[in-house]
PDB file of C-alpha atoms in Angstrom:
ATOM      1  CA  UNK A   1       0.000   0.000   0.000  1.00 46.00           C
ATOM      2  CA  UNK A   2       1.818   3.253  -0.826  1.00 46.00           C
ATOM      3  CA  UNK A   3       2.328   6.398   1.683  1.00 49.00           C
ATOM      4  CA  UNK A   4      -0.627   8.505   2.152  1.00 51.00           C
ATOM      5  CA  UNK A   5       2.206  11.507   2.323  1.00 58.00           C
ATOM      6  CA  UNK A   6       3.823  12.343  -1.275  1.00 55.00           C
ATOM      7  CA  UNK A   7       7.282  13.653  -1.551  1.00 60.00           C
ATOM      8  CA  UNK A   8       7.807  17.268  -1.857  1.00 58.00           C
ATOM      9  CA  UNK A   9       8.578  18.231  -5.537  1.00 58.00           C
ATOM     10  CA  UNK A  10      11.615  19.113  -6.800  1.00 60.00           C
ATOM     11  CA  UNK A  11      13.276  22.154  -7.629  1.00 58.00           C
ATOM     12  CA  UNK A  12      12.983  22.176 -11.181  1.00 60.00           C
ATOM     13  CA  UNK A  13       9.488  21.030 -10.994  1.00 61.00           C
ATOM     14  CA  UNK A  14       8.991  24.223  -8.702  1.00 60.00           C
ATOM     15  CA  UNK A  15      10.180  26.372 -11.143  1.00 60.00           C
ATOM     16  CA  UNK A  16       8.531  25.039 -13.809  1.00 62.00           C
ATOM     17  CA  UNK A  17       5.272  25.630 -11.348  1.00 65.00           C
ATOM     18  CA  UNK A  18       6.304  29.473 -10.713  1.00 63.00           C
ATOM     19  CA  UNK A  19       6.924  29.902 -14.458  1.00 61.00           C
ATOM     20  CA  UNK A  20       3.215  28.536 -15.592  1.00 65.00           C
ATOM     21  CA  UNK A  21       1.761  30.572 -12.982  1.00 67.00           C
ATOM     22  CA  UNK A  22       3.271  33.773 -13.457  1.00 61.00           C
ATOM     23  CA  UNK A  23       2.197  33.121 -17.493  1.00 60.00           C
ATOM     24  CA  UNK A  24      -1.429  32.220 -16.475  1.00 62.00           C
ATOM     25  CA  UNK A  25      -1.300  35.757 -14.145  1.00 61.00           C
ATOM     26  CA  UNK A  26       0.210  37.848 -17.685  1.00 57.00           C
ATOM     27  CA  UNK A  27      -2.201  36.311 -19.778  1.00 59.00           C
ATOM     28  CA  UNK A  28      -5.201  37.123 -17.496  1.00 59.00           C
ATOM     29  CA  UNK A  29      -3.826  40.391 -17.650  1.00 59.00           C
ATOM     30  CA  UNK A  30      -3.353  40.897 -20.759  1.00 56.00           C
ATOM     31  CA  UNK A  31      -6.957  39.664 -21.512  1.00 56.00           C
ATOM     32  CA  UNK A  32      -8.136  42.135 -19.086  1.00 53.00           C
ATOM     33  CA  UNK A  33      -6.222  45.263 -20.959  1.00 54.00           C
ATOM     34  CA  UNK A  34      -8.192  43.729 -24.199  1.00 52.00           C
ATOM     35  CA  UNK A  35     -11.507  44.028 -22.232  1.00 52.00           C
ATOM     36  CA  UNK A  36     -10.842  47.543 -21.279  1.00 48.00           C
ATOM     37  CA  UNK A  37     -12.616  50.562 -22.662  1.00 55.00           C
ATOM     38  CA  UNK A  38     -10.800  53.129 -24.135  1.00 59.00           C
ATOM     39  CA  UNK A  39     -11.082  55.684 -21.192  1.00 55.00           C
ATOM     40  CA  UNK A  40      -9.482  52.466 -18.596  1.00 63.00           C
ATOM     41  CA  UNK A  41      -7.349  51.287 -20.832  1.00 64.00           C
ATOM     42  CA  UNK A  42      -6.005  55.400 -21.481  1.00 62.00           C
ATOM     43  CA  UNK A  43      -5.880  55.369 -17.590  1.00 71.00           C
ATOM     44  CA  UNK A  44      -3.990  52.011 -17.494  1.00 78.00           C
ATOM     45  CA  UNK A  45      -1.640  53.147 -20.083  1.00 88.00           C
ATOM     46  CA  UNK A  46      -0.852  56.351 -18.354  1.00 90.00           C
ATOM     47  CA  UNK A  47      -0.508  54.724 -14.925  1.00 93.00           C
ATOM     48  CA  UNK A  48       2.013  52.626 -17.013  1.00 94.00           C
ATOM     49  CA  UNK A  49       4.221  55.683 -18.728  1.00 94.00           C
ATOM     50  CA  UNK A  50       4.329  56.948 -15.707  1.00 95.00           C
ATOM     51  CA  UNK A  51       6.156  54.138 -14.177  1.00 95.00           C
ATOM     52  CA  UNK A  52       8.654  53.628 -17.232  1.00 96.00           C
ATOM     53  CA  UNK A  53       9.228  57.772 -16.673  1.00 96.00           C
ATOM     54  CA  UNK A  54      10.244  56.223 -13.206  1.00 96.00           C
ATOM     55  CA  UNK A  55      12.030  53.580 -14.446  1.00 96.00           C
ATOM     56  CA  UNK A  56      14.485  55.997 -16.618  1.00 96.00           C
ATOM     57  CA  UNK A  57      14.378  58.977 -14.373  1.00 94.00           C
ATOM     58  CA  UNK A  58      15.572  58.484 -11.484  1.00 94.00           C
ATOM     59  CA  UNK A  59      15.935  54.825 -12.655  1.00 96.00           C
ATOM     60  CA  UNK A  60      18.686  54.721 -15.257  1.00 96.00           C
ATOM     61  CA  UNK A  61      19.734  58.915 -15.586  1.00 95.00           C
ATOM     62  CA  UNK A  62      20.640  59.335 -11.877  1.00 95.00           C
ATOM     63  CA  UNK A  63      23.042  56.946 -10.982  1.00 96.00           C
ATOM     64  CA  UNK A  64      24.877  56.975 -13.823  1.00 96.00           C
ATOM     65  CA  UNK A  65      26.869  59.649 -16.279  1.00 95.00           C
ATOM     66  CA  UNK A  66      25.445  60.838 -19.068  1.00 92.00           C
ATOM     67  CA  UNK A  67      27.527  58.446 -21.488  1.00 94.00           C
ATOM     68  CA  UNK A  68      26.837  55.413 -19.633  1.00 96.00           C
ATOM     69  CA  UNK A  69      23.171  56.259 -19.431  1.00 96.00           C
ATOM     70  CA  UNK A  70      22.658  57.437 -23.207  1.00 95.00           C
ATOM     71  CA  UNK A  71      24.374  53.975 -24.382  1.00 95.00           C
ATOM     72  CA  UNK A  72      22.367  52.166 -22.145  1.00 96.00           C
ATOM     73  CA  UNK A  73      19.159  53.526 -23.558  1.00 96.00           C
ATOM     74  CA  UNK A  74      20.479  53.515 -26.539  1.00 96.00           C
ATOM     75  CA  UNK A  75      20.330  49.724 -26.674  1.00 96.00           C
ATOM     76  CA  UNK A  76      17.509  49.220 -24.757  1.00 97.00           C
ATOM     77  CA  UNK A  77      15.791  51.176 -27.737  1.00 96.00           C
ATOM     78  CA  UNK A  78      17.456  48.963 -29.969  1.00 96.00           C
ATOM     79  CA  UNK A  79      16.239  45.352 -28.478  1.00 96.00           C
ATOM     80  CA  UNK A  80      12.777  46.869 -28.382  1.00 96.00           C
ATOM     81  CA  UNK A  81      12.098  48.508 -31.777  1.00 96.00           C
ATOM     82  CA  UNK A  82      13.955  44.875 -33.143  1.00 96.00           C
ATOM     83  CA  UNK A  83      11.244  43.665 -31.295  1.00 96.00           C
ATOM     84  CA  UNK A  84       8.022  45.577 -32.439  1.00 96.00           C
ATOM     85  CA  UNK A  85       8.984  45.059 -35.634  1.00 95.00           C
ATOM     86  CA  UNK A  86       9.650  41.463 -35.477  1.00 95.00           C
ATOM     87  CA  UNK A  87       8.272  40.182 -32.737  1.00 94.00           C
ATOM     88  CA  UNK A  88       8.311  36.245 -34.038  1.00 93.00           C
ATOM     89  CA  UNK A  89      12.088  36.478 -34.668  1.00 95.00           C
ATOM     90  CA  UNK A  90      13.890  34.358 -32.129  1.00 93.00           C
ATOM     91  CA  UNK A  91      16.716  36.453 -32.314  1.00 93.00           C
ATOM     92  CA  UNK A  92      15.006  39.223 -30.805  1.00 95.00           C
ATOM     93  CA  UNK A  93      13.176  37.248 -28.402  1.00 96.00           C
ATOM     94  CA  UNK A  94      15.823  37.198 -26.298  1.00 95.00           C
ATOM     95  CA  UNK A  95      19.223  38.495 -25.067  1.00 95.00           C
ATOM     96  CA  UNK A  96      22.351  37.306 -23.306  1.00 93.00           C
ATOM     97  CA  UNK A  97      23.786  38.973 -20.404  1.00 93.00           C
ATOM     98  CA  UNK A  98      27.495  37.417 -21.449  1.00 92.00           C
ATOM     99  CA  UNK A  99      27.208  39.126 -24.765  1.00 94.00           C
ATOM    100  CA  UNK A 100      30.161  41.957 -24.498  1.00 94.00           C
ATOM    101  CA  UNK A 101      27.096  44.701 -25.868  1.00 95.00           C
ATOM    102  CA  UNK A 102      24.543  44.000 -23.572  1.00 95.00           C
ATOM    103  CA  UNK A 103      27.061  43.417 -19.928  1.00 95.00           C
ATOM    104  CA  UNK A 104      28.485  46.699 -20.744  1.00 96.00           C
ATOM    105  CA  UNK A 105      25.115  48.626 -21.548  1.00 96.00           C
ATOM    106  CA  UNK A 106      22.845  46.900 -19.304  1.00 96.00           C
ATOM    107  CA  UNK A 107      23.937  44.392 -16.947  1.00 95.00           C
ATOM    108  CA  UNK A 108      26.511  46.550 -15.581  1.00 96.00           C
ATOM    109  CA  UNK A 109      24.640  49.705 -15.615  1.00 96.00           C
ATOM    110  CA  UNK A 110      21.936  50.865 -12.708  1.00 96.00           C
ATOM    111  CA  UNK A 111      18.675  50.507 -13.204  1.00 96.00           C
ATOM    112  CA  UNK A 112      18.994  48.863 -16.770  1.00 97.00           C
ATOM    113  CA  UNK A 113      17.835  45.625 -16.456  1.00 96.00           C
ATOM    114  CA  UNK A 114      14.892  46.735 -14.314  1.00 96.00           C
ATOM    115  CA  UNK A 115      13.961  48.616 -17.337  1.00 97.00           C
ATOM    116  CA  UNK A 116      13.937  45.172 -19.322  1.00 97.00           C
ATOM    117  CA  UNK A 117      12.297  43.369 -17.222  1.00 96.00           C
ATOM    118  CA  UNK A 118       9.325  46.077 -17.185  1.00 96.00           C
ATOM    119  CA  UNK A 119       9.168  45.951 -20.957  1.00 97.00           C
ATOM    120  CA  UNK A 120       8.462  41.944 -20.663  1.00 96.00           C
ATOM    121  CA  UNK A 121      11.617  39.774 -20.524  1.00 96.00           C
ATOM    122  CA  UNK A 122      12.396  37.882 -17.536  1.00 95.00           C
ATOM    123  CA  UNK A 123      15.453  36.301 -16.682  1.00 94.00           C
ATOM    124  CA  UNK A 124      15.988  32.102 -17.224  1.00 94.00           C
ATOM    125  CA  UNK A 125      18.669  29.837 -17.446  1.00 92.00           C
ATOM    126  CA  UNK A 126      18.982  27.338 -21.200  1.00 90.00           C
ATOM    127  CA  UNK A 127      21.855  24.986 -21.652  1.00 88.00           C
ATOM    128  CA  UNK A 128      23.596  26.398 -18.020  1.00 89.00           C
ATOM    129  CA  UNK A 129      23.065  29.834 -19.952  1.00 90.00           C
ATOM    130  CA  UNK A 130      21.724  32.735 -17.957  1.00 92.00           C
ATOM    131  CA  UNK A 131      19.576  35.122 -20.541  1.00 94.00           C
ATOM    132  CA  UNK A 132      16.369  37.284 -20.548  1.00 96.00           C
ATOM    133  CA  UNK A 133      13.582  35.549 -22.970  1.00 96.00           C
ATOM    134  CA  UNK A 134      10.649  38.075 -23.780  1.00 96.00           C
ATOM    135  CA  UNK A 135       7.412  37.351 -22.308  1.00 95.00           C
ATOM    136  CA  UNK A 136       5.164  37.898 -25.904  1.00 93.00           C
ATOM    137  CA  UNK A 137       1.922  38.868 -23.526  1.00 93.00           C
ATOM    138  CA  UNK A 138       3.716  41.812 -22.531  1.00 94.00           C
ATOM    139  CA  UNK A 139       3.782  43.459 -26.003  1.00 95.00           C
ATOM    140  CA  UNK A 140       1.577  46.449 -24.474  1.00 94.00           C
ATOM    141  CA  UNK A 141       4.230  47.047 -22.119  1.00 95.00           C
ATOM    142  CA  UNK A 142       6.905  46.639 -24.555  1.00 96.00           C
ATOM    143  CA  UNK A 143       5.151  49.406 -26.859  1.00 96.00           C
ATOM    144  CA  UNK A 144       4.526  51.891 -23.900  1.00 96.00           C
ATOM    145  CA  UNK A 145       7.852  51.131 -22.720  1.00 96.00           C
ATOM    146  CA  UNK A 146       9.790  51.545 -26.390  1.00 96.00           C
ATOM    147  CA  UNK A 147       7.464  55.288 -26.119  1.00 95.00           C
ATOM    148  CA  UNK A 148       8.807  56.589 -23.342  1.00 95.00           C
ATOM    149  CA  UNK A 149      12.480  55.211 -24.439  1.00 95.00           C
ATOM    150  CA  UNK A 150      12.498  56.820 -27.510  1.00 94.00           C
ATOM    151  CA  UNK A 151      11.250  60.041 -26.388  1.00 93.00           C
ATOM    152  CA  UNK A 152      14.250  61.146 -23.906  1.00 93.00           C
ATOM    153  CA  UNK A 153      16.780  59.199 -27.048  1.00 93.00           C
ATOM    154  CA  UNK A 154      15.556  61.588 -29.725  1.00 92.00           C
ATOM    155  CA  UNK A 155      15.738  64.495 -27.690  1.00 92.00           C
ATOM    156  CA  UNK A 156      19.350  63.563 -26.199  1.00 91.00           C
ATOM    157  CA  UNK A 157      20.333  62.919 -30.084  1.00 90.00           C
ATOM    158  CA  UNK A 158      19.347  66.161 -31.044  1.00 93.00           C
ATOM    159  CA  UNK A 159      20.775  67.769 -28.519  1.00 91.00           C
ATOM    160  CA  UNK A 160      23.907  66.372 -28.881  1.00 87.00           C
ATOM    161  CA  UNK A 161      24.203  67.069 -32.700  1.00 87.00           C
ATOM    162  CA  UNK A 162      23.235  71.312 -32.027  1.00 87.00           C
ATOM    163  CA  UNK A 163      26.323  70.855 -29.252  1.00 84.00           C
ATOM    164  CA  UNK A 164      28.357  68.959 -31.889  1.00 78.00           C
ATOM    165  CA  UNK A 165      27.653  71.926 -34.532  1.00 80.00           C
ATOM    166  CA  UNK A 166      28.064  74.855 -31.849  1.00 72.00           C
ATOM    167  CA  UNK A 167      31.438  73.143 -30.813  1.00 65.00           C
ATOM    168  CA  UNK A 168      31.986  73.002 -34.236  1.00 64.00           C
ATOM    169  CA  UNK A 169      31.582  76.250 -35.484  1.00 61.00           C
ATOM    170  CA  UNK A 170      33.427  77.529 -31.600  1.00 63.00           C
ATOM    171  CA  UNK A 171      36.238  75.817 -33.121  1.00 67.00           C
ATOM    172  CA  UNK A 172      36.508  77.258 -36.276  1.00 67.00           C
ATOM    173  CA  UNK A 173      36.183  80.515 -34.854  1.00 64.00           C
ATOM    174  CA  UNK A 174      38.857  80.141 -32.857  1.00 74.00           C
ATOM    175  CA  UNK A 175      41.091  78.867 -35.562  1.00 73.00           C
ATOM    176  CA  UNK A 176      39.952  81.472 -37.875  1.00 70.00           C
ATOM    177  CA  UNK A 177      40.762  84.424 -34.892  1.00 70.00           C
ATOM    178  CA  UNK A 178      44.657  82.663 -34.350  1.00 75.00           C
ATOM    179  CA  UNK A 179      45.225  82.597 -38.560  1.00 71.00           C
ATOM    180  CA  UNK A 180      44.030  86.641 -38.790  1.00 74.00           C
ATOM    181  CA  UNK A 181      46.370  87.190 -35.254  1.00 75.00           C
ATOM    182  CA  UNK A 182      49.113  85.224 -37.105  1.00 72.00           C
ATOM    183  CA  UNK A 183      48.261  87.382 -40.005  1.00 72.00           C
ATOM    184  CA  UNK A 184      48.248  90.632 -38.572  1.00 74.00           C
ATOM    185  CA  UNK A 185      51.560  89.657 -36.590  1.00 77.00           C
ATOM    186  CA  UNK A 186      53.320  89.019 -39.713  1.00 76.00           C
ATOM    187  CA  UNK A 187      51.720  92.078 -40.937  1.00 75.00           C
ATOM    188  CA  UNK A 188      53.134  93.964 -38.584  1.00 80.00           C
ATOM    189  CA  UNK A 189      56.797  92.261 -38.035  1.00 81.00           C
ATOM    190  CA  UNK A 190      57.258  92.595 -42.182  1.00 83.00           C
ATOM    191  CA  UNK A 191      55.641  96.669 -41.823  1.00 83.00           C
ATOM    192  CA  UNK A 192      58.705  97.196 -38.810  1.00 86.00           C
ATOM    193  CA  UNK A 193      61.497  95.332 -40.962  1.00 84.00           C
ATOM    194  CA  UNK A 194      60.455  97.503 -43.869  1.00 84.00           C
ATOM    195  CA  UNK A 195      60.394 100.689 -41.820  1.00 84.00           C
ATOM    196  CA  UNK A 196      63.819  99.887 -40.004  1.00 87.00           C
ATOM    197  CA  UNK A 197      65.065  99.723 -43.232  1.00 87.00           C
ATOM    198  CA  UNK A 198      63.874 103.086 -44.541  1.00 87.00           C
ATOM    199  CA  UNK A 199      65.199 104.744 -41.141  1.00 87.00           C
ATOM    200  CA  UNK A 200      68.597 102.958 -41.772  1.00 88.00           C
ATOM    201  CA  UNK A 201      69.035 104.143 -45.535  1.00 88.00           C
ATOM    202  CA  UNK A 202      67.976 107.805 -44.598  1.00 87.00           C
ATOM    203  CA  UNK A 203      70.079 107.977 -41.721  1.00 88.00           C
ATOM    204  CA  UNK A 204      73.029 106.210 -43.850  1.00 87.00           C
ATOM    205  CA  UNK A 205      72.446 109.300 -46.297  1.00 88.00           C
ATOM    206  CA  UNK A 206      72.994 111.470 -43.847  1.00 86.00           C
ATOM    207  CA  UNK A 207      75.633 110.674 -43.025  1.00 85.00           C
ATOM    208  CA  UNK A 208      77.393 110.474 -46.058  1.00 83.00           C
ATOM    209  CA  UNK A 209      75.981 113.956 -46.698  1.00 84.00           C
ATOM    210  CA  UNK A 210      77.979 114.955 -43.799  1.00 84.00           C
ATOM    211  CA  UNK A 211      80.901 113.264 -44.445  1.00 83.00           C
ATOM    212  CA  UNK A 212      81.139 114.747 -48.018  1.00 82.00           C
ATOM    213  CA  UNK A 213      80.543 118.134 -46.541  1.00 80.00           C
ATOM    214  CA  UNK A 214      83.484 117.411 -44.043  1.00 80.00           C
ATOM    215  CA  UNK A 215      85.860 116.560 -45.970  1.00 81.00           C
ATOM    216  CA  UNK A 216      85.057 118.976 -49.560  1.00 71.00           C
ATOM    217  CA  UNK A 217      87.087 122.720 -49.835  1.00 66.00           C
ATOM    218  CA  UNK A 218      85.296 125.763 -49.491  1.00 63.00           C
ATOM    219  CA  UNK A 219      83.361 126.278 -53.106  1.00 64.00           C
ATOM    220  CA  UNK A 220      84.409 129.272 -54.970  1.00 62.00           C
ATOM    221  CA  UNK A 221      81.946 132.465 -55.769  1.00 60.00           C
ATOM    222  CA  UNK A 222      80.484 132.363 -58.790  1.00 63.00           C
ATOM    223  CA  UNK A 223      81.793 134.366 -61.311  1.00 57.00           C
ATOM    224  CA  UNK A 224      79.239 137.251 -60.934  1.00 58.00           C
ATOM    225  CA  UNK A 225      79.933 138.067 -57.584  1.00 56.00           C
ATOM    226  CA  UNK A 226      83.598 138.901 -58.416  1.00 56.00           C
ATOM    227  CA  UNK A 227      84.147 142.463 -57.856  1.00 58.00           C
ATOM    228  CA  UNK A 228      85.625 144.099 -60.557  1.00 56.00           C
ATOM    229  CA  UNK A 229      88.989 146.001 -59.903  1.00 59.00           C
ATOM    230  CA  UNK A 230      88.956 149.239 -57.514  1.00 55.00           C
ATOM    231  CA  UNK A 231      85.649 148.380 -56.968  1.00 52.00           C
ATOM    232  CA  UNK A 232      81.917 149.844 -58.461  1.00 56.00           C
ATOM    233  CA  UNK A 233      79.590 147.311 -60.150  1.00 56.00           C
ATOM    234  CA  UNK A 234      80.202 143.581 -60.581  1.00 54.00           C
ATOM    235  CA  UNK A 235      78.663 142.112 -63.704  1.00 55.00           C
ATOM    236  CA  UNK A 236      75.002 141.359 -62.100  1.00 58.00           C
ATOM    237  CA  UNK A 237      74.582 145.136 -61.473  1.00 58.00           C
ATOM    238  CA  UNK A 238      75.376 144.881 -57.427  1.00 61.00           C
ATOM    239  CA  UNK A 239      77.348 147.928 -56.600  1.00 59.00           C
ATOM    240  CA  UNK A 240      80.573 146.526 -54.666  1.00 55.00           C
ATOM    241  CA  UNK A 241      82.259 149.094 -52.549  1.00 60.00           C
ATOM    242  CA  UNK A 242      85.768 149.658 -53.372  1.00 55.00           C
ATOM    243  CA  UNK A 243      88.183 147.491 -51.238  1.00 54.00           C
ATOM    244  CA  UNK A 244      91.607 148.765 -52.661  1.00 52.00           C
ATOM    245  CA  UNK A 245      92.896 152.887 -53.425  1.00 56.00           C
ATOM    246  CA  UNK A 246      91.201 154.425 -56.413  1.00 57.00           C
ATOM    247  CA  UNK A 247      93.383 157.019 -58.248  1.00 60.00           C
ATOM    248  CA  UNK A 248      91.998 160.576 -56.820  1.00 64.00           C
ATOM    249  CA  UNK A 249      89.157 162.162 -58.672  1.00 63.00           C
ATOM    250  CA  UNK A 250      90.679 164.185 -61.931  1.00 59.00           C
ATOM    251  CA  UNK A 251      90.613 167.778 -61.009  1.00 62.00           C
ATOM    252  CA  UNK A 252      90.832 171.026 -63.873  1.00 60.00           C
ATOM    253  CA  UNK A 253      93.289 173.204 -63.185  1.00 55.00           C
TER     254      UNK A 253
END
């Protein structure tokens, strides 16, 4: 006769129990968001933006830099739009946290994989292989999630490329302002050599000037200014006075 008391199940049967149950609870719930009218199911969805705008700020922004928080929702964009538009695609079904990509961007960054796991995929283990497989019931959640996602990512893109212009145009300016002080310096430096050099060739003529003048005999009068003998008129009309004896006046007697 056997025991009235069965053995406890085991561990993998457990899990197996947890996983049908928590896909019985999503599927009731996501036959309930079907039932919905459109004013509950515009109050569900807003209930649920509100807790992805959670999830990413203070969720993902806060605790990390800026880099590490743009890549991470850069990816997380990335596995979800794969995923709206091919949501029968294994590939996109599911991710690895030992790929390189998805350690660096997600695993390792705060508040990441929380994010995931609200947008539907839930962590298992295949072939001793941790991963996160995408629960497909969640696709509402996925869609709100992706929303919200791509929202802050567009508006950190833009605003990245208007910094990556200004900084661009900042830097020409600058270069542009050193080439015309570059300019102007050379300008100036060739404006000096030629001045110097004008000061040096007039003061060089001086000097010769006044070396030739030092060193050249007294010039004699021109011919003109000669006085004539005894004295009286020199040949341009100037009256000379007499600088030697004229004979005396001639007298009748």
């Amino acid at each position: 006769m056997s025991s009235s008391n069965s053995p406890p199940p085991s561990p993998s049967a457990a899990n197996a129990a947890l996983r049908a149950d928590l896909a019985a609870a999503a599927e009731r719930r996501a036959r309930l968001n079907d039932e919905l009218d459109p004013d509950t199911q515009f109050g569900h969805e807003r209930e649920m933006r509100q807790n992805f705008r959670r999830l990413l700020d203070p969720g993902i922004l806060r605790p990390n830099s800026t880099e590490v928080a743009y890549g991470s929702i850069k990816t997380l964009v990335l596995l979800s739009e794969n995923l709206l538009r091919e949501p029968e695609n294994p590939k996109y079904l599911q991710f690895k946290t030992t790929n390189s990509v998805i350690k660096k961007n997600l695993v390792d960054v705060k508040g990441a994989v929380e994010y995931a796991v609200a947008l539907g995929f839930r962590a298992e283990v295949q072939n001793f292989q941790p991963l996160y497989v995408f629960n497909k019931r969640r696709m509402t959640e996925l869609r709100v999630g992706t929303s919200i996602l791509k929202e802050f990512f567009e508006k950190e893109t833009e605003r990245r490329k208007r910094a990556l212009v200004s900084g661009a145009a900042e830097k020409a300016a600058r270069e542009s302002a050193a080439r015309n002080a570059l300019l102007a310096f050379e300008d100036d430096r060739k404006t000096k050599a030629l001045h110097d050099k004008l000061e040096k060739q007039r003061l060089e003529a001086r000097a010769a000037a006044a070396a030739r003048a030092a060193t050249s005999p007294e010039p004699d009068p021109p011919l003109s200014e000669v006085p004539m003998p005894g004295g009286g008129v020199t040949l341009t009309g100037r009256v000379v006075p007499a600088t030697v004896d004229s004979p005396p006046p001639y007298q009748d007697e």
